[in-house]
mmCIF file of C-alpha atoms and ligand atoms in Angstrom:
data_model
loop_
_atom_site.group_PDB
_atom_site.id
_atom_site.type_symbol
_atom_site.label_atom_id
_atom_site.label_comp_id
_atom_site.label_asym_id
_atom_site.label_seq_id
_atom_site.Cartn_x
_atom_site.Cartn_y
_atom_site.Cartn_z
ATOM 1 C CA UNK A 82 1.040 -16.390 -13.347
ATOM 2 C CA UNK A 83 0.300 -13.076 -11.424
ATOM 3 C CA UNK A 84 3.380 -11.291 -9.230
ATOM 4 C CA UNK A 85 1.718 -11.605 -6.440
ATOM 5 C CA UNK A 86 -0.548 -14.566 -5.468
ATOM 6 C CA UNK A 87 -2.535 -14.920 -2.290
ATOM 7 C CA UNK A 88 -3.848 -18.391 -2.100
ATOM 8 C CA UNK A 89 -6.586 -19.895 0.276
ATOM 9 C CA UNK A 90 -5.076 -17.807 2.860
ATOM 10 C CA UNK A 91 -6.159 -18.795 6.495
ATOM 11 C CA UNK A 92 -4.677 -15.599 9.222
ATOM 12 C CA UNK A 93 -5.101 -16.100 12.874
ATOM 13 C CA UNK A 94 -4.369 -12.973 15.057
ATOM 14 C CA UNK A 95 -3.868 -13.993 19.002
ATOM 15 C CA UNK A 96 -5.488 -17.315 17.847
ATOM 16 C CA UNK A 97 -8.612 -15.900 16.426
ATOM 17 C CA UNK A 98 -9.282 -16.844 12.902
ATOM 18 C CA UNK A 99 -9.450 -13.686 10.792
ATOM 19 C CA UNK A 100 -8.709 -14.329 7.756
ATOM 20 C CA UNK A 101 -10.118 -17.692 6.298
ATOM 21 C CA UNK A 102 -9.844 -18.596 2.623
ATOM 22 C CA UNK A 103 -8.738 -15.257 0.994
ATOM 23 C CA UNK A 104 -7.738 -15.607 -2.486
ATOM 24 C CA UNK A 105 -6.175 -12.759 -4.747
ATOM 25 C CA UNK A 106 -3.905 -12.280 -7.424
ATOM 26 C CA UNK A 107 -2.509 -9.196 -9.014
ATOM 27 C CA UNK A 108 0.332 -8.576 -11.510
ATOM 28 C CA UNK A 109 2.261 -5.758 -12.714
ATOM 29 C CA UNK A 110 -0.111 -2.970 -14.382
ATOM 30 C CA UNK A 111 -3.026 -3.814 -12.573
ATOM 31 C CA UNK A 112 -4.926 -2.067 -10.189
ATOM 32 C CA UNK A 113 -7.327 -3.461 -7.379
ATOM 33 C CA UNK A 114 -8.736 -1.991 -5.049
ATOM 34 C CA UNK A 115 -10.417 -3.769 -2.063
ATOM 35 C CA UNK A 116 -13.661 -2.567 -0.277
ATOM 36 C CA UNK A 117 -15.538 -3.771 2.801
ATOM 37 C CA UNK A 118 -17.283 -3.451 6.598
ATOM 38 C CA UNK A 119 -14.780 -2.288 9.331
ATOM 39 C CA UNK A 120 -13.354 -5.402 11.141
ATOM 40 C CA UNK A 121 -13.870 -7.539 7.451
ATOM 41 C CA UNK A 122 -9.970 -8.232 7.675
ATOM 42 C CA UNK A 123 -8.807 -5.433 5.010
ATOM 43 C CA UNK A 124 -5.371 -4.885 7.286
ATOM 44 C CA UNK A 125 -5.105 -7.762 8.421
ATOM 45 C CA UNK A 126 -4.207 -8.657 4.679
ATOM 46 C CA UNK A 127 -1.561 -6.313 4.092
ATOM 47 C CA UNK A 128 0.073 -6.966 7.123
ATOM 48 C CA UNK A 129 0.296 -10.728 6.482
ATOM 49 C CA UNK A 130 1.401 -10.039 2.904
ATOM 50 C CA UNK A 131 4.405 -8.383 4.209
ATOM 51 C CA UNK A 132 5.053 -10.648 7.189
ATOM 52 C CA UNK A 133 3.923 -8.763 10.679
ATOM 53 C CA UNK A 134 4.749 -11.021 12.932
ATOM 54 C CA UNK A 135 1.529 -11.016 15.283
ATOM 55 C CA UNK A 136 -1.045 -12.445 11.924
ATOM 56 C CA UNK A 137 -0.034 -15.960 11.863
ATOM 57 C CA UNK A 138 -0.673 -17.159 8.816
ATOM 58 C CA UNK A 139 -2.148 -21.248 9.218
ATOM 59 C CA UNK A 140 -2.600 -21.881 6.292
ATOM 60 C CA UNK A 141 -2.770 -21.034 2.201
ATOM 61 C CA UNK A 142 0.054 -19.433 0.747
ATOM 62 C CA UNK A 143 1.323 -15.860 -0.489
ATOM 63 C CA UNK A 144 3.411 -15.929 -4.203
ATOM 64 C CA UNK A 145 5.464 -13.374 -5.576
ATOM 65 C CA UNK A 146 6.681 -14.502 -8.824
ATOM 66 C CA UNK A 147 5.818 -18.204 -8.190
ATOM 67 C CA UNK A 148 7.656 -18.283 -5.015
ATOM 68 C CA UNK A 149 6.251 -18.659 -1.845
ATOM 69 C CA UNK A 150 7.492 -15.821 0.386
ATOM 70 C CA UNK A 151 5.835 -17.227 4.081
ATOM 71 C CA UNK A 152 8.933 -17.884 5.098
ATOM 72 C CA UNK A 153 11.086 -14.104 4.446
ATOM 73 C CA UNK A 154 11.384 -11.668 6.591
ATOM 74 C CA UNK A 155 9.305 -7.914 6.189
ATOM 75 C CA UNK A 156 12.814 -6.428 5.022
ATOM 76 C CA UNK A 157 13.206 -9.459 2.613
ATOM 77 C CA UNK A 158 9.592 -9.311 1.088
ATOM 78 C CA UNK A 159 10.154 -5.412 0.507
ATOM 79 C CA UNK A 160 13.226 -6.251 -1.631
ATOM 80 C CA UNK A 161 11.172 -8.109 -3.714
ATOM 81 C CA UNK A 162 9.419 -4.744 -4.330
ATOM 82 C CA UNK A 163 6.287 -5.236 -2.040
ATOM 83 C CA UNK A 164 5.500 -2.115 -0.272
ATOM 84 C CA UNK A 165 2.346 -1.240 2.030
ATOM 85 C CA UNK A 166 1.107 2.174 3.158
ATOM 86 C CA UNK A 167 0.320 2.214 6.567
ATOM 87 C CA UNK A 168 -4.037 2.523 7.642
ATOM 88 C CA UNK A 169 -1.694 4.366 10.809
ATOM 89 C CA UNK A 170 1.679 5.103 9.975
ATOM 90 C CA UNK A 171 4.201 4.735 13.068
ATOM 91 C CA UNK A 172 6.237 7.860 14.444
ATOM 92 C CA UNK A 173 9.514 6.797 14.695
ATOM 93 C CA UNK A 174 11.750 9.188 16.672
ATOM 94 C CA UNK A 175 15.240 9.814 16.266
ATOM 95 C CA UNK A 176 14.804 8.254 12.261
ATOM 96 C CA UNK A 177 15.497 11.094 10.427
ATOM 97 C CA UNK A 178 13.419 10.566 6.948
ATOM 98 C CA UNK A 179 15.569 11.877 4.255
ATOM 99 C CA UNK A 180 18.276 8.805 6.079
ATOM 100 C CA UNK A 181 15.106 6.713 6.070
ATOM 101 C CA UNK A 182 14.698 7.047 2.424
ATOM 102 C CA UNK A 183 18.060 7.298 1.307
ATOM 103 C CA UNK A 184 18.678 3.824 2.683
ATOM 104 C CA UNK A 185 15.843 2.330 1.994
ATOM 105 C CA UNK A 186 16.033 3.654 -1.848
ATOM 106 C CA UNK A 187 19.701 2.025 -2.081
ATOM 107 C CA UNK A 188 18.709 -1.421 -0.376
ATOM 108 C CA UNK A 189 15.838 -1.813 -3.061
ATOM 109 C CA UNK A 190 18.274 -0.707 -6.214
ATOM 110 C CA UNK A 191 20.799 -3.830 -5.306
ATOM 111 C CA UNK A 192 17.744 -6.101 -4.861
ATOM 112 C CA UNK A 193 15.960 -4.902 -7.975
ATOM 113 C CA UNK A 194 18.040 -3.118 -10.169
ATOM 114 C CA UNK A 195 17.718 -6.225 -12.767
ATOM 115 C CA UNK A 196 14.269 -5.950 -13.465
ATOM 116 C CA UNK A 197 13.507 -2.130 -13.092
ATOM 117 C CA UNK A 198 15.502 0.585 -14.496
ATOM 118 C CA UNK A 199 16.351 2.145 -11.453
ATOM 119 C CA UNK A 200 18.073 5.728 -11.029
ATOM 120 C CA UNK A 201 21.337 5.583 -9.195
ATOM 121 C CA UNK A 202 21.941 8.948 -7.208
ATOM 122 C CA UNK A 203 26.101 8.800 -6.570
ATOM 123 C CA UNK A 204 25.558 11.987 -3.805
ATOM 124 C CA UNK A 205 23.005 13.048 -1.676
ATOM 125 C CA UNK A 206 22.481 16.530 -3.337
ATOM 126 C CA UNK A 207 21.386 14.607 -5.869
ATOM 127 C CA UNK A 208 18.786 11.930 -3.771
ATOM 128 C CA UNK A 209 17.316 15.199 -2.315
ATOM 129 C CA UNK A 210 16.357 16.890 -5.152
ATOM 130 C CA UNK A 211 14.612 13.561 -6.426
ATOM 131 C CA UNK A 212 12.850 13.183 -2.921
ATOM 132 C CA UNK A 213 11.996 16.950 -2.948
ATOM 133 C CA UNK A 214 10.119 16.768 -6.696
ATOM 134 C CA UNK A 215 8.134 13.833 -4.981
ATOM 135 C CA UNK A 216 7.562 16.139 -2.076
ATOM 136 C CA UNK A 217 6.453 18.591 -4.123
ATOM 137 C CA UNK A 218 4.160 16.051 -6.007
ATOM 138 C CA UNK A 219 2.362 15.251 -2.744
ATOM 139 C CA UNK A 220 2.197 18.779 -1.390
ATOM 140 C CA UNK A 221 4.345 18.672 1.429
ATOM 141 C CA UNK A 222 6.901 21.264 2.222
ATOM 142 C CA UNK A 223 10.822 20.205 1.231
ATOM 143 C CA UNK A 224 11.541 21.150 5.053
ATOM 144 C CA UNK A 225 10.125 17.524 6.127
ATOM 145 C CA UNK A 226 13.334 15.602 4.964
ATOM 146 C CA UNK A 227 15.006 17.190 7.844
ATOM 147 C CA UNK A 228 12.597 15.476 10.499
ATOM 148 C CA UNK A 229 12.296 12.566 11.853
ATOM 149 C CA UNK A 230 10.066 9.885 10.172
ATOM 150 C CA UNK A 231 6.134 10.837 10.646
ATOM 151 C CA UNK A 232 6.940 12.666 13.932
ATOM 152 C CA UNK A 233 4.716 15.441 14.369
ATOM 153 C CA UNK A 234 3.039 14.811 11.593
ATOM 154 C CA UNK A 235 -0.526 15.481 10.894
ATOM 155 C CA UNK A 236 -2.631 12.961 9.731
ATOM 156 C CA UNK A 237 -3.146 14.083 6.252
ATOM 157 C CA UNK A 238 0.508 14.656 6.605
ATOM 158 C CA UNK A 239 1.075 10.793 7.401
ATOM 159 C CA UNK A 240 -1.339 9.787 4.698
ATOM 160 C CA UNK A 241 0.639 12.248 2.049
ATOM 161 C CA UNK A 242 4.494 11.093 3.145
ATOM 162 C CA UNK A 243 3.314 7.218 2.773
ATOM 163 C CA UNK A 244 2.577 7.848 -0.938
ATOM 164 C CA UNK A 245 5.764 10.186 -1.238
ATOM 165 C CA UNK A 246 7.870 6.906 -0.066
ATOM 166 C CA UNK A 247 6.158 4.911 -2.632
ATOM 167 C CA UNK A 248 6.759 7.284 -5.606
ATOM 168 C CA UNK A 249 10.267 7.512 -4.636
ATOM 169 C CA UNK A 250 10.425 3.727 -3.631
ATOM 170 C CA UNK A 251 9.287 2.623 -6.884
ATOM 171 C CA UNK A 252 7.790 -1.388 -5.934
ATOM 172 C CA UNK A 253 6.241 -4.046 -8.417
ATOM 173 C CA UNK A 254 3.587 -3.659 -6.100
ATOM 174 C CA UNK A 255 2.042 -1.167 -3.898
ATOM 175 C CA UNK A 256 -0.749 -1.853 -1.190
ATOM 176 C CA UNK A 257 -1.936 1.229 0.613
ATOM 177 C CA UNK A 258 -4.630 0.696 3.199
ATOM 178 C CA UNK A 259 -7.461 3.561 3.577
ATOM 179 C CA UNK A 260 -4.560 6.193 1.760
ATOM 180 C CA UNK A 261 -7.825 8.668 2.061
ATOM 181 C CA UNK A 262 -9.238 8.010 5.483
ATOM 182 C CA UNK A 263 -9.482 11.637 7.430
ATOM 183 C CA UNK A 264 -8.317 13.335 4.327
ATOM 184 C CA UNK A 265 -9.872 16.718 2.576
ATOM 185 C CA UNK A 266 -10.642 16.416 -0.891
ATOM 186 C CA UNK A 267 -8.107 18.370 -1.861
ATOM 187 C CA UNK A 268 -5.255 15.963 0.060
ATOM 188 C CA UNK A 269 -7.530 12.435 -1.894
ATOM 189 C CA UNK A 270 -6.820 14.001 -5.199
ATOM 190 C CA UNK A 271 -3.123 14.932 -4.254
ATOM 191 C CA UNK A 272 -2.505 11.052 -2.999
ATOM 192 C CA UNK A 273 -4.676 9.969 -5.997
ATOM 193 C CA UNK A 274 -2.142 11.403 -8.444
ATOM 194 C CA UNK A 275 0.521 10.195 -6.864
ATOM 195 C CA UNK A 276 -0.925 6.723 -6.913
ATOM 196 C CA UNK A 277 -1.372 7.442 -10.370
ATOM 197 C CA UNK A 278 2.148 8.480 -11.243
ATOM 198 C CA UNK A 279 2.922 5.178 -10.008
ATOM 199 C CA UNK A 280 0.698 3.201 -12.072
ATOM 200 C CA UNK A 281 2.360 5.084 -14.748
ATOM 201 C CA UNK A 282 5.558 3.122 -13.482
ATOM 202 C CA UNK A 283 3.597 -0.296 -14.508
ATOM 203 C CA UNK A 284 3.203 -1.313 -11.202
ATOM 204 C CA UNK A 285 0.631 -3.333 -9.456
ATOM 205 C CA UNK A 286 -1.778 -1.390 -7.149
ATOM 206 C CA UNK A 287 -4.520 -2.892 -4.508
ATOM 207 C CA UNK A 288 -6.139 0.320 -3.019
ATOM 208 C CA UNK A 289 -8.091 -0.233 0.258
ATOM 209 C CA UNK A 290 -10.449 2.037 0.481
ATOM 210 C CA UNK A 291 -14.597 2.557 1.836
ATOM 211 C CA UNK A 292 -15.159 5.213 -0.653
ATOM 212 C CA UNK A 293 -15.269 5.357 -4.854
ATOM 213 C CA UNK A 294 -14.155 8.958 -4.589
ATOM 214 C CA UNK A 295 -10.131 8.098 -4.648
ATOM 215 C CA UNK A 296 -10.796 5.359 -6.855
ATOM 216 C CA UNK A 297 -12.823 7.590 -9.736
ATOM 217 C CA UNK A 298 -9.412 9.964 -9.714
ATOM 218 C CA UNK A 299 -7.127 6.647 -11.017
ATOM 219 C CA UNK A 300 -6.104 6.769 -14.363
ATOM 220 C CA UNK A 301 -6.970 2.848 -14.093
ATOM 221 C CA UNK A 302 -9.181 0.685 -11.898
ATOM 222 C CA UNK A 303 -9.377 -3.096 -13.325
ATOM 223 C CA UNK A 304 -10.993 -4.843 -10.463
ATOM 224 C CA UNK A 305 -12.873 -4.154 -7.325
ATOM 225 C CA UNK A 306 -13.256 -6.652 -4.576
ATOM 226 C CA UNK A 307 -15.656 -6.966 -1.705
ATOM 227 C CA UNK A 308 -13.683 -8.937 1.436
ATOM 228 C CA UNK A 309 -16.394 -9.608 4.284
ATOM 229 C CA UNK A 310 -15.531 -12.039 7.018
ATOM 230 C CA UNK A 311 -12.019 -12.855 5.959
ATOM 231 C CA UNK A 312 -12.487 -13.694 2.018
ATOM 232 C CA UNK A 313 -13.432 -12.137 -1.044
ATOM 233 C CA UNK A 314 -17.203 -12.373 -1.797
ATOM 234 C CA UNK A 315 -17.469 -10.369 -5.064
ATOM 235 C CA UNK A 316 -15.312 -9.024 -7.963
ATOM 236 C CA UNK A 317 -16.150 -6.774 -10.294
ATOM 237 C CA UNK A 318 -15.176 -3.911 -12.153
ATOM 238 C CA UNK A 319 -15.490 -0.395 -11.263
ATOM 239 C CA UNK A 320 -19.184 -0.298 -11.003
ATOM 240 C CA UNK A 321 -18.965 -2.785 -8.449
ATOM 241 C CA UNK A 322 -17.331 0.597 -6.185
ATOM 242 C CA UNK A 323 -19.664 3.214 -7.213
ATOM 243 C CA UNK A 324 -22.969 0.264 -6.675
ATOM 244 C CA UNK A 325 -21.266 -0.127 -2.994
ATOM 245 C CA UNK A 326 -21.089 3.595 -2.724
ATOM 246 C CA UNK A 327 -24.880 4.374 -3.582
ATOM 247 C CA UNK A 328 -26.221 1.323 -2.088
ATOM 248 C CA UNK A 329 -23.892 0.530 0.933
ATOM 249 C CA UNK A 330 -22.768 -2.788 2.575
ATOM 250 C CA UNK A 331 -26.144 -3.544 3.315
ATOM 251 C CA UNK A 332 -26.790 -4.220 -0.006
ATOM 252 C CA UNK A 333 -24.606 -7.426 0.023
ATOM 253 C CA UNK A 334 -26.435 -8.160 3.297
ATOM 254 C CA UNK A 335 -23.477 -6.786 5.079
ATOM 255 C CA UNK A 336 -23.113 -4.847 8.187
ATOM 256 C CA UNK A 337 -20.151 -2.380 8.737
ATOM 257 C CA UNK A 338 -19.209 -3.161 12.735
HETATM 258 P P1 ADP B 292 -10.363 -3.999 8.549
HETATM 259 O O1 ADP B 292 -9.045 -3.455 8.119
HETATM 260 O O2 ADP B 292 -11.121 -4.697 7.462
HETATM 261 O O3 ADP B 292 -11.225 -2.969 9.220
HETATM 262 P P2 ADP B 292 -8.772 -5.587 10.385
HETATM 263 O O4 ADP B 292 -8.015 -6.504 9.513
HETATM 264 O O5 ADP B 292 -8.078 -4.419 10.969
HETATM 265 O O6 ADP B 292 -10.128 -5.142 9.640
HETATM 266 O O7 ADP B 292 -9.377 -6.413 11.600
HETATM 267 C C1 ADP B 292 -10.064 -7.654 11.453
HETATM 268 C C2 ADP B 292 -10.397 -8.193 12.829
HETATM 269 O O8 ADP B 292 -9.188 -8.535 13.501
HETATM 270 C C3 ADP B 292 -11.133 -7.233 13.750
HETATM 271 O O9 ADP B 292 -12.100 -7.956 14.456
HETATM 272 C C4 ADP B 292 -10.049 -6.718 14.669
HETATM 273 O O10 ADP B 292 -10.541 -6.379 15.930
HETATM 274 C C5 ADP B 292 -9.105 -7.906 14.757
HETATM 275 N N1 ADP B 292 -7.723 -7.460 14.954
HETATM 276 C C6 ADP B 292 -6.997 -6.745 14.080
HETATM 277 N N2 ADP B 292 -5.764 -6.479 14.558
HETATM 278 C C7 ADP B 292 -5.714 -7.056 15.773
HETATM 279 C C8 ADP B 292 -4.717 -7.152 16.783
HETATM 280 N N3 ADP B 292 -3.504 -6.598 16.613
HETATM 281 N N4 ADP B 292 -5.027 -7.856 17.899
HETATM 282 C C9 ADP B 292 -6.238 -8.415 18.054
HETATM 283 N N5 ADP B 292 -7.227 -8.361 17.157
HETATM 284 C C10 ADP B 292 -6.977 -7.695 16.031
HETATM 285 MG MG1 MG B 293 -8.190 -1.573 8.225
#
């Protein structure tokens, strides 16, 4: 039995079918990483794996550790130590991030402090200068725990402070959809490594990406998947990314929208 299980899943958005029969499972260690056209259903995924409320799911169900998880809230699923990078992360005014994190860092510790060894910072000298050696990890500047969350932000800004949360978050499994999109190469190898450092954790990783470049800086890539029209149409290994690369969707007789 994987972690996390995605079974037969069937997503409706606004009563449009967008998901229909996606199947998945990934467990602790492993890394995915998920390719396909624009518009295949790639988001749509992660958000139904951590319960937005507009993708409906009708039917199929979503596992973590055996358990089906349809029913918990977002906050709920999260303290089972699912986490998603945002494809656009939100600006949230007046949520100051080092609060954000702080919080959000304790919550997970009571939830999952019996099956990870989880620091416990007793002030919050000490919770900044963990945050601040992931800040530095990422390459952003230690003045960004005094804003407010993603505010301002650039977008390879955005794309580098969703990793940071994860590294300092520390889930069983991390999604992060398009972490490179609109990103130098020097910001795809930064949030590469940090993926990486994570992996080193011996969690579970599913990478959403259109390009092999992040995916040839991992440490680790078990399984690639091609998701067209709402399922998975191919697995492989990392070849499968670099064949998709050279060749394109058209290949698989896919068009990108
Ligand atoms: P991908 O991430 O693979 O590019 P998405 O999962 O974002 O694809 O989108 C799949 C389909 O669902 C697209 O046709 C898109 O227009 C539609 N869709 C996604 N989000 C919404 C939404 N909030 N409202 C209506 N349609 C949506
Ligand atoms: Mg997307």
């Amino acid at each position: 039995m994987s972690f996390l299980e995605i079974k037969d899943l069937h997503v409706n958005i606004d009563g449009k079918e967008i998901l229909n029969g996606l199947s998945l499972s990934i467990n602790k260690g492993e890394v995915h990483a998920i390719m396909g056209p624009n518009g295949s259903g790639k988001s749509t995924l992660a958000n139904a794996i951590l319960g937005h409320p507009k993708y409906s799911v009708e039917s199929g169900d979503i596992l973590v550790k055996g358990e089906s998880i349809l029913k918990l809230s977002t906050d709920m699923r999260a303290r089972k130590g699912l986490f998603l990078a945002f494809q656009y992360p939100t600006e949230i005014s007046g949520v100051g991030y080092s609060h954000f994190l702080r919080n959000a860092y304790n919550t997970l510790n009571k939830s999952l402090a019996e099956e990870q060894n989880r620091e416990v910072f007793l002030t919050v000298r000490e919770f900044h200068e963990y945050v601040k050696k992931n800040l530095d990890a990422v390459g952003l500047d230690q003045s960004f725990l005094s804003r407010y969350l993603n505010e301002g932000f650039s977008g390879g800004e955005k794309k580098r402070s969703e990793v940071m949360q994860m590294l300092v978050l520390k889930p069983n499994i991390a999604i992060l959809d398009e972490p490179d999109s609109g990103l130098d190469i020097d910001a795809v190898k930064a949030v590469a490594e940090a993926i990486n450092k994570l992996i080193a954790t011996g969690a579970g990783v599913l990478v959403i990406t259109h390009y092999a470049r992040i995916l040839r800086y991992l440490t680790k890539l078990d399984y690639v998947h091609v998701v067209a029209k709402g399922k998975v149409i191919k697995s492989g290994g990392k070849e499968l990314s670099e064949e998709l690369e050279s060749k394109g969707y058209g290949w698989l007789g896919l068009e990108d929208k």
